[in-house]
Tab-separated table of C-alpha atoms and ligand atoms in Angstrom:
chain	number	residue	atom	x	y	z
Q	1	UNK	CA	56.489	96.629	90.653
Q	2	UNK	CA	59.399	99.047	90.143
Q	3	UNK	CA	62.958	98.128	88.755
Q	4	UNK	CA	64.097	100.071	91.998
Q	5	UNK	CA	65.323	97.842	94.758
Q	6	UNK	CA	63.228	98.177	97.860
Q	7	UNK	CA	66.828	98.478	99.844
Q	8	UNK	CA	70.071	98.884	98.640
Q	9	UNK	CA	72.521	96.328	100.533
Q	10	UNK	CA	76.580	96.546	100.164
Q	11	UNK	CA	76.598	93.639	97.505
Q	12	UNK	CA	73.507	94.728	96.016
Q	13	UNK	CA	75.272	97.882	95.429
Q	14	UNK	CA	78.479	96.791	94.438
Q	15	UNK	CA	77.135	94.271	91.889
Q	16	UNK	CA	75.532	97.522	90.411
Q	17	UNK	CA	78.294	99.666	89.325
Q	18	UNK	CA	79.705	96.621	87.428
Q	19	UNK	CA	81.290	97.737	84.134
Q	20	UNK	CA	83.183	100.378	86.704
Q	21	UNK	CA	85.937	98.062	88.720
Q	22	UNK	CA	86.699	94.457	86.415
Q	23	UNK	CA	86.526	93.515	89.458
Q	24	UNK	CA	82.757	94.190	90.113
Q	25	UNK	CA	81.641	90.269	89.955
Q	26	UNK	CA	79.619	88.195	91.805
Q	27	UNK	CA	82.250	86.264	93.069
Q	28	UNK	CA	83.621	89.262	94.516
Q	29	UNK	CA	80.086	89.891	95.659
Q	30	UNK	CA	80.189	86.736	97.519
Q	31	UNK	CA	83.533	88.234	99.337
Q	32	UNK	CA	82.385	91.474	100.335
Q	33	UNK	CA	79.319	89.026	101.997
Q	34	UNK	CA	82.089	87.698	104.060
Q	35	UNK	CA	83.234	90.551	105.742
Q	36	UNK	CA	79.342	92.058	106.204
Q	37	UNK	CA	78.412	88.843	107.615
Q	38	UNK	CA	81.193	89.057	110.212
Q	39	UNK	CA	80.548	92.625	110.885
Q	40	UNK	CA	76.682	91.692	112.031
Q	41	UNK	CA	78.215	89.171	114.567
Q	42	UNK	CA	80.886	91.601	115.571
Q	43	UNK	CA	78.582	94.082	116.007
Q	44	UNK	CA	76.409	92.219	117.998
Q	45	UNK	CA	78.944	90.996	120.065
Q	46	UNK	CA	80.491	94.384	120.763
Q	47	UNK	CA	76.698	95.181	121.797
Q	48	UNK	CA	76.262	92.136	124.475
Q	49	UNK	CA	80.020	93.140	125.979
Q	50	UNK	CA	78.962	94.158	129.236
Q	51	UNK	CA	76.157	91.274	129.267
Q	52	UNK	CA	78.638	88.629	128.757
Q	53	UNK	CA	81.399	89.165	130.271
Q	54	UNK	CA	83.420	89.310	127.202
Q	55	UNK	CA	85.172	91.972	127.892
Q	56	UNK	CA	88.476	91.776	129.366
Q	57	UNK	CA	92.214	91.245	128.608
Q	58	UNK	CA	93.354	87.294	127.750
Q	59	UNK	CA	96.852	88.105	129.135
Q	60	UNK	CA	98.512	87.179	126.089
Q	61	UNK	CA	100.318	89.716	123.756
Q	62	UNK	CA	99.676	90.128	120.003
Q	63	UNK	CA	102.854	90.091	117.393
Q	64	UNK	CA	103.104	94.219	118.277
Q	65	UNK	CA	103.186	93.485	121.976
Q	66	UNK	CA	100.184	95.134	122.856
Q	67	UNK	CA	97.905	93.791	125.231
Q	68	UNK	CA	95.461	91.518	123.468
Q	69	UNK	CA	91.651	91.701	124.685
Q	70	UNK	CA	89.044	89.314	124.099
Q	71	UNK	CA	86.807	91.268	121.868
Q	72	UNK	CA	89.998	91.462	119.153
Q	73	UNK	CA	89.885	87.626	119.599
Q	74	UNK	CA	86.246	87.219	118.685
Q	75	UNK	CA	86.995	89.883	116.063
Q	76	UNK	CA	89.823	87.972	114.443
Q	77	UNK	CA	88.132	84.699	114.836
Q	78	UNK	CA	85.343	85.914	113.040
Q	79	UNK	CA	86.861	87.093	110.164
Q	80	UNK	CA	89.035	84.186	109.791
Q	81	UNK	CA	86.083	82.173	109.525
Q	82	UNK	CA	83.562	84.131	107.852
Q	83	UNK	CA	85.961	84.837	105.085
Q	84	UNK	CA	88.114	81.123	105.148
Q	85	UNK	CA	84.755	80.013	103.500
Q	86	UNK	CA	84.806	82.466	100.733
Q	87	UNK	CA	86.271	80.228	97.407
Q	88	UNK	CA	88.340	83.213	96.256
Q	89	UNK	CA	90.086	84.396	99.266
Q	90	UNK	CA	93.362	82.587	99.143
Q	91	UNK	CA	95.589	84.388	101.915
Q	92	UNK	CA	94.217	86.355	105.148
Q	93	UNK	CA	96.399	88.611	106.984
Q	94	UNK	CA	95.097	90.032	110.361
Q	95	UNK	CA	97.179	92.425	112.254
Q	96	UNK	CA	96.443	90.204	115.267
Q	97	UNK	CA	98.475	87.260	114.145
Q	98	UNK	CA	102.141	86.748	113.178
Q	99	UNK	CA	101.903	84.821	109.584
Q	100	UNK	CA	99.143	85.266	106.859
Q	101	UNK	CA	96.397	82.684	107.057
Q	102	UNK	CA	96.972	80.426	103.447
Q	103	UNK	CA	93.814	79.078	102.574
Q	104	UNK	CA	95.262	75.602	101.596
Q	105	UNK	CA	92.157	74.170	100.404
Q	106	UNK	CA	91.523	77.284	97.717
Q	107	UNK	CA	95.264	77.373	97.197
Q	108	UNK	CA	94.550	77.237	93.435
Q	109	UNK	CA	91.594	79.484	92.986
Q	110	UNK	CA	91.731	81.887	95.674
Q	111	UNK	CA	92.978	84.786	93.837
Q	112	UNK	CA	91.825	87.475	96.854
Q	113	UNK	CA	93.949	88.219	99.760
Q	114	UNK	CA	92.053	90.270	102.342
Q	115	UNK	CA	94.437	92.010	104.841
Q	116	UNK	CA	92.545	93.514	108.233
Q	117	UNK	CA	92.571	95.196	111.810
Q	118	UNK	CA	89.537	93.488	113.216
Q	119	UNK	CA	89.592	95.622	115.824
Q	120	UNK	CA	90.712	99.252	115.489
Q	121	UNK	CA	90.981	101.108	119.062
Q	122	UNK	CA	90.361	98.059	121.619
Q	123	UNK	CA	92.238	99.933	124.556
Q	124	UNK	CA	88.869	101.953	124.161
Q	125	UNK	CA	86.603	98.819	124.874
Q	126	UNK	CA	86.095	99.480	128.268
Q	127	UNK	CA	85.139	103.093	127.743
Q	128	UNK	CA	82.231	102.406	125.431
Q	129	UNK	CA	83.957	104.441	122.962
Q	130	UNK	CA	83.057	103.790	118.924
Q	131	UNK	CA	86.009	101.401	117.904
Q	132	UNK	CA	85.652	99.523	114.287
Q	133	UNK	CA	87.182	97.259	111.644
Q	134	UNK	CA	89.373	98.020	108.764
Q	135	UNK	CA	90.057	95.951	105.702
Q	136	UNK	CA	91.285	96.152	102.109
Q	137	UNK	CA	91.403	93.694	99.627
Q	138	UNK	CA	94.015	93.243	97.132
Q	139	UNK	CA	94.342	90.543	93.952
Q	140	UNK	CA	97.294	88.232	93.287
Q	141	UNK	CA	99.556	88.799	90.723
Q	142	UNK	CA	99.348	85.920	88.528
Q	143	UNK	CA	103.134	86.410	87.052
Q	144	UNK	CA	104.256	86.221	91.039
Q	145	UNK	CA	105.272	82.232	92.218
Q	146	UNK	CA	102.001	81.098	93.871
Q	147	UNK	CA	103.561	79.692	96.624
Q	148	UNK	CA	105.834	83.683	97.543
Q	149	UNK	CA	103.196	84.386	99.814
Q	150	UNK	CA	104.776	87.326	101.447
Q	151	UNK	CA	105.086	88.702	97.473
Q	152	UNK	CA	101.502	88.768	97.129
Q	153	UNK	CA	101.149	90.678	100.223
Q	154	UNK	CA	103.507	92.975	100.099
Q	155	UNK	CA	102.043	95.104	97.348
Q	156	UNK	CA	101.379	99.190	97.216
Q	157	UNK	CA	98.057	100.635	98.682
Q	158	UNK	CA	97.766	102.031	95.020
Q	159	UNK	CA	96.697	97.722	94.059
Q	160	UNK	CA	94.012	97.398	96.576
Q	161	UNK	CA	90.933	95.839	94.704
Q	162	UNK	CA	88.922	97.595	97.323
Q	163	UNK	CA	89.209	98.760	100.794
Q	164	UNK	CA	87.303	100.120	103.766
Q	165	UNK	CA	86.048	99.921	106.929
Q	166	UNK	CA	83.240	99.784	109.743
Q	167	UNK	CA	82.370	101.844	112.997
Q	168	UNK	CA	80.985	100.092	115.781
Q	169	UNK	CA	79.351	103.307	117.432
Q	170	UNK	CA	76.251	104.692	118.134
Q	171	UNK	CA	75.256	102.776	114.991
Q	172	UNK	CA	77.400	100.767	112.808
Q	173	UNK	CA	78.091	101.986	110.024
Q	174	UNK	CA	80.145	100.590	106.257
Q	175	UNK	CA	81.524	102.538	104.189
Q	176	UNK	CA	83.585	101.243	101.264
Q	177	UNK	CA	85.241	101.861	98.075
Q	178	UNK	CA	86.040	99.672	94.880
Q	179	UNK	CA	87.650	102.386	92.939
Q	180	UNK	CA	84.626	104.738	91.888
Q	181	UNK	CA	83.533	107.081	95.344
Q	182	UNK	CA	82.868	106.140	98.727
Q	183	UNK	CA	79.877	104.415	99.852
Q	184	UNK	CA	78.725	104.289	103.448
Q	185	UNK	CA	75.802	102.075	104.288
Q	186	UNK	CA	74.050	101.831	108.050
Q	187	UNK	CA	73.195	98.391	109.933
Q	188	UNK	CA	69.698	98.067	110.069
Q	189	UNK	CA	69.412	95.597	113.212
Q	190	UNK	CA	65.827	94.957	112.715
Q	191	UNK	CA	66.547	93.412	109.638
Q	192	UNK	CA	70.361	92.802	109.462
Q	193	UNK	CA	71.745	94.123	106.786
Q	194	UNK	CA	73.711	97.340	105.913
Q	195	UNK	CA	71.284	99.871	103.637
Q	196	UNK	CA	72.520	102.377	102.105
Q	197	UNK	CA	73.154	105.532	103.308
Q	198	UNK	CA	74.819	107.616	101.349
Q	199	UNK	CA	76.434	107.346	98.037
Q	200	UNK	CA	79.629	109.298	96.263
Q	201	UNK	CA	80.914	110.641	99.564
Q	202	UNK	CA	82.950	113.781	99.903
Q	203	UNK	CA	84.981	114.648	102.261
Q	204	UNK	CA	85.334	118.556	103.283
Q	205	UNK	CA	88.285	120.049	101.316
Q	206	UNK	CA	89.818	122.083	104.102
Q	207	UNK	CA	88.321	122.059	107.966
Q	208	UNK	CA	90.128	124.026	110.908
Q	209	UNK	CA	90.383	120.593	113.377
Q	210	UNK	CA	93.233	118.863	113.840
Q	211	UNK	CA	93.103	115.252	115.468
Q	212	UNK	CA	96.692	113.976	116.885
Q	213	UNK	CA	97.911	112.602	120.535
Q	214	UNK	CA	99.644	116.145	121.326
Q	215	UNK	CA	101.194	114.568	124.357
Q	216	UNK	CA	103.500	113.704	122.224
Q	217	UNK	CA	104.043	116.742	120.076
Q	218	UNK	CA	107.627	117.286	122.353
Q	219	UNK	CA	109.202	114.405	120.903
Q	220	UNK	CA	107.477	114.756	116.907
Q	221	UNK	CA	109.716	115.635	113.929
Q	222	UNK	CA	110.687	119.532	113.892
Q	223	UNK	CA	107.796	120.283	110.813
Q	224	UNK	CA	105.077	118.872	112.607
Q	225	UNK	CA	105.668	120.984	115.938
Q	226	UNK	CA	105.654	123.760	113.565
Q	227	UNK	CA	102.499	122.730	111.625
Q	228	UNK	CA	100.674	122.598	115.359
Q	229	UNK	CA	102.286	125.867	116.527
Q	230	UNK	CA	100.992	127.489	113.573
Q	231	UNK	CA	97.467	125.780	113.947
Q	232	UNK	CA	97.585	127.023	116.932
Q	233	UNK	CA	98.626	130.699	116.356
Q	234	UNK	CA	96.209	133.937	115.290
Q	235	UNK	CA	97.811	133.275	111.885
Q	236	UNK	CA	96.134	129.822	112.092
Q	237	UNK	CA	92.548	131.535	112.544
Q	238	UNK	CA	91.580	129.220	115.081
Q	239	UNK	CA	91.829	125.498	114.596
Q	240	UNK	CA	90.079	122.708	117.062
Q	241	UNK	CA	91.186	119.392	118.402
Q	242	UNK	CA	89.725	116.643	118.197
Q	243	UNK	CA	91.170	112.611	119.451
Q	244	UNK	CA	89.232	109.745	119.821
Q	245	UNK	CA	92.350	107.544	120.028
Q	246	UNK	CA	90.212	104.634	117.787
Q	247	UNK	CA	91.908	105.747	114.306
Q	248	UNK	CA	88.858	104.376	112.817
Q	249	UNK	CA	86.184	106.510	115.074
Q	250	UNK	CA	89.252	109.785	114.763
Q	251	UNK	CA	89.183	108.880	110.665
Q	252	UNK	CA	85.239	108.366	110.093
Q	253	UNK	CA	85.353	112.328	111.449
Q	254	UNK	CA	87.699	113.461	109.560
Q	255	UNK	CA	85.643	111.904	106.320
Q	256	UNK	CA	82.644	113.653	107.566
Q	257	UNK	CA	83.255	117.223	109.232
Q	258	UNK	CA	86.715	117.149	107.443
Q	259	UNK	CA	89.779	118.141	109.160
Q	260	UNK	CA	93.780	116.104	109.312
Q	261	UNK	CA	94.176	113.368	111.108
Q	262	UNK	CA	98.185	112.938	112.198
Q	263	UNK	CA	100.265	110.344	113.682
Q	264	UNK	CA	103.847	110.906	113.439
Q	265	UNK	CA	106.862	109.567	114.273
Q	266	UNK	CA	107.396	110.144	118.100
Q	267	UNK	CA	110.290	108.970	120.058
Q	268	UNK	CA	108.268	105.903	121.163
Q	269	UNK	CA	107.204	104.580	117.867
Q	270	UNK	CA	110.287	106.206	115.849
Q	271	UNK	CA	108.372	104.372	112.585
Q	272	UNK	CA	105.067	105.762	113.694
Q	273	UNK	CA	102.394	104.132	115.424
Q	274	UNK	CA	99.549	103.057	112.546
Q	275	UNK	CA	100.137	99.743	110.463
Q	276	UNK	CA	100.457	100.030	106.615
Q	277	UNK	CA	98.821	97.252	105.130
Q	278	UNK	CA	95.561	97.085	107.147
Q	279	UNK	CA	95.769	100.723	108.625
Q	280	UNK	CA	96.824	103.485	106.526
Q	281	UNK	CA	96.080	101.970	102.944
Q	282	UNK	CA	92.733	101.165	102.997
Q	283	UNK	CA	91.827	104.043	104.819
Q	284	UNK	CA	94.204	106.495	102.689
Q	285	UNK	CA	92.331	105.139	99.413
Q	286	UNK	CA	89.047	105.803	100.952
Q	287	UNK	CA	90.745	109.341	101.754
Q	288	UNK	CA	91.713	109.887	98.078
Q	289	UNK	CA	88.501	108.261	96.241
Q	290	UNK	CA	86.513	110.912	98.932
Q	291	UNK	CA	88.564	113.597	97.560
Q	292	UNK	CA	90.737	114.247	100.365
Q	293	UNK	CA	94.639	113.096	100.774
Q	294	UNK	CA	96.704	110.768	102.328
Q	295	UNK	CA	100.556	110.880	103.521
Q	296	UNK	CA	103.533	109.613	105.281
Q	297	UNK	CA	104.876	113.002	105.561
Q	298	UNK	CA	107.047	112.247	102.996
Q	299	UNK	CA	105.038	110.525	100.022
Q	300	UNK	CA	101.602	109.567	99.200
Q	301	UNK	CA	100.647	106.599	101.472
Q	302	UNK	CA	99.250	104.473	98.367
Q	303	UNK	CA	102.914	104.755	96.564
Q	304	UNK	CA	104.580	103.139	99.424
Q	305	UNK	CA	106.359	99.547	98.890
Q	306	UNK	CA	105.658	97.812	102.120
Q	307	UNK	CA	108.670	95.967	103.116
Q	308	UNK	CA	106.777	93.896	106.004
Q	309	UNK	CA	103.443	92.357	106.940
Q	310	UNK	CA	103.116	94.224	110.049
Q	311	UNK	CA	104.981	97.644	108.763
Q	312	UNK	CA	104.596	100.859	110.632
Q	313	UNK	CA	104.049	104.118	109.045
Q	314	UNK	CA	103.632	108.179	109.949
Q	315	UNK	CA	100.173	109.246	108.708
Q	316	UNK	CA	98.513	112.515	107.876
Q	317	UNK	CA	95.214	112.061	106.689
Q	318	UNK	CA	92.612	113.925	105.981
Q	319	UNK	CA	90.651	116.942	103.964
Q	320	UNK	CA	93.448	118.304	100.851
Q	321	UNK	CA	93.855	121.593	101.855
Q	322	UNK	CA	94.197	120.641	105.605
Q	323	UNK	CA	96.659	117.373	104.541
Q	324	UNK	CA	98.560	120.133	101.817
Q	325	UNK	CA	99.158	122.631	105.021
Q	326	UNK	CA	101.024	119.659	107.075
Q	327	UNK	CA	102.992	118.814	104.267
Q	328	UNK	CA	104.084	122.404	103.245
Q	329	UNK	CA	105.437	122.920	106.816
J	401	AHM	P1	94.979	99.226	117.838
J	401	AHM	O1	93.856	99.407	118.795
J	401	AHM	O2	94.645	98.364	116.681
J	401	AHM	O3	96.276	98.853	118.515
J	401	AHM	O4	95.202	100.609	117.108
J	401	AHM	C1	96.079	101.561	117.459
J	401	AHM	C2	95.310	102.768	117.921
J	401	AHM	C3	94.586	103.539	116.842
J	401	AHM	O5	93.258	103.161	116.755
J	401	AHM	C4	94.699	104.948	117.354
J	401	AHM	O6	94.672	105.891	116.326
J	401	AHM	C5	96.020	104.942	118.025
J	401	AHM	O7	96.287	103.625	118.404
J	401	AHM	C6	96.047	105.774	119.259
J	401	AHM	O8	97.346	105.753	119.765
J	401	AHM	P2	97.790	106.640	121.012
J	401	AHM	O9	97.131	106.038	122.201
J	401	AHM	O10	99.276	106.520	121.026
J	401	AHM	O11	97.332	108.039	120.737
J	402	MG	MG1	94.429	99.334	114.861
């Protein structure tokens, strides 16, 4: 017998690099468990789609106004669930309902709030196209009133405990970080659990793509229009375009082949399009532990105080040299 682990799963690996994140517990373990657990079903779900009919719009609205579809219901659902069971997850905020979830029961002991999209890039359902889930995971503040919920959500990107995301696509695929790297980690379905993949991921310093909805680009602020024109001039030296339109799919890319990722302001969404807490943080401090950079155009996405659960924000994402170049025009 070896001391080696046979496979490395998400916990597995977290509990490992203990002395590295206080937070690196079993307890927390037992958290992270919650949200693999209700990736599997998503997963699976998002699989069976055309087989069961599941796919389709409710005809509600969510809080943004969007067209709700059922596979963000089943998404939502499952989190709720899969994580209200966790002891030490006291709040829940999903950017698919109005109010955080309190955990009554665990009002006490749940010291873990976990904020998430469950389902990042729905409109794409129908297409087939890779769409995934995004969370980060942030501690209370024991000097804050128990009872201030909105307090204990409201905190900077630069307090998340840990954050990340997964990509239903032509696999599914994890990948995390607590503070030290990124880790990504692929389903097995034969035997249901997320192995590792890779470990300490970097992401490409600079990259000549660019990834943004440039039907817009008429009604963007002046320095991105000249940020694209330039991209797109000999001086540039010949940048490509990529757009998913699932931020998740557009920002597991970017983390990969390297590249910026950009979502302004546009006349439309004056605030930008992309959610703070359950959007841009998380994925901005898997950005910066990967070595790339993450920005509202103005300052560093993880500095921001959010001001609102379901708070809008520009983002520019992506590879340092490539994020640097946006922010320098
Ligand atoms: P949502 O599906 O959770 O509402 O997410 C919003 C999506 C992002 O995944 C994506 O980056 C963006 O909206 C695309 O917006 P647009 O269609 O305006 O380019
Ligand atoms: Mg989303």
């Amino acid at each position: 017998m070896t001391d080696q682990p046979f496979i490395t799963t998400v916990e597995r690996h977290f509990l490992d690099r203990k002395g590295r994140n206080p937070h690196a517990t079993a307890e927390f373990s037992w958290l992270l468990s919650g949200i693999t657990l209700a990736a599997k079903i998503i997963a699976a779900q998002i699989h069976r789609a055309g087989l069961v009919d599941i796919i389709g719009r409710t005809g509600r609205t969510n809080v943004q106004g969007e067209e709700v579809q059922k596979l963000d219901e089943f998404a939502n659902d499952t989190l709720v669930r899969c994580l209200g069971y966790r002891d030490n997850v006291g709040l829940l905020v999903s950017e698919e309902e109005d109010e955080p979830h309190v955990i009554k029961e665990r009002g006490e002991s749940g010291k873990y709030i976990v904020l998430f999209d469950p389902l990042d890039g729905s409109s794409n359902i129908n297409a087939n196209v890779s769409i995934g889930t995004i969370f980060s995971i942030l501690a209370r503040d024991p000097k804050v009133d128990r009872n201030d919920v909105l307090a204990h959500v409201l905190q900077p990107g630069c307090k998340q405990v840990a954050a990340g995301y997964v990509v239903y696509g032509s696999s599914t695929v994890l990948a995390y970080t607590a503070g030290a790297g990124v880790h990504m980690f692929t389903l097995d379905p034969s035997i249901g659990a997320f192995v590792l993949a890779q470990e300490n991921i970097r992401m490409p310093e600079a990259a000549k793509i660019y990834s943004v909805n440039e039907a817009y680009e008429e009604t963007f602020p002046e320095n991105f229009r000249r940020y694209l024109r330039w991209a797109k001039s000999a001086d540039g030296g010949g940048y490509s375009m990529r757009y998913i339109g699932s931020l998740v799919a557009d920002f597991h890319r970017t983390l990969i082949s390297g590249g910026v990722f950009l979502y302004p302001s546009t006349k439309k969404s004056p605030e930008g399009k992309l959610r703070l807490l359950y959007e841009a943080n998380p994925l901005a401090f898997v950005a910066e532990q990967a070595g790339g950079l993450a920005s509202d155009g103005r300052q560093r996405i993880l500095d921001k105080k959010p001001t609102a659960m379901h708070q809008r924000t520009p983002l520019v994402i992506g590879s340092k040299q490539e994020v640097e170049r946006v922010l320098r025009a």
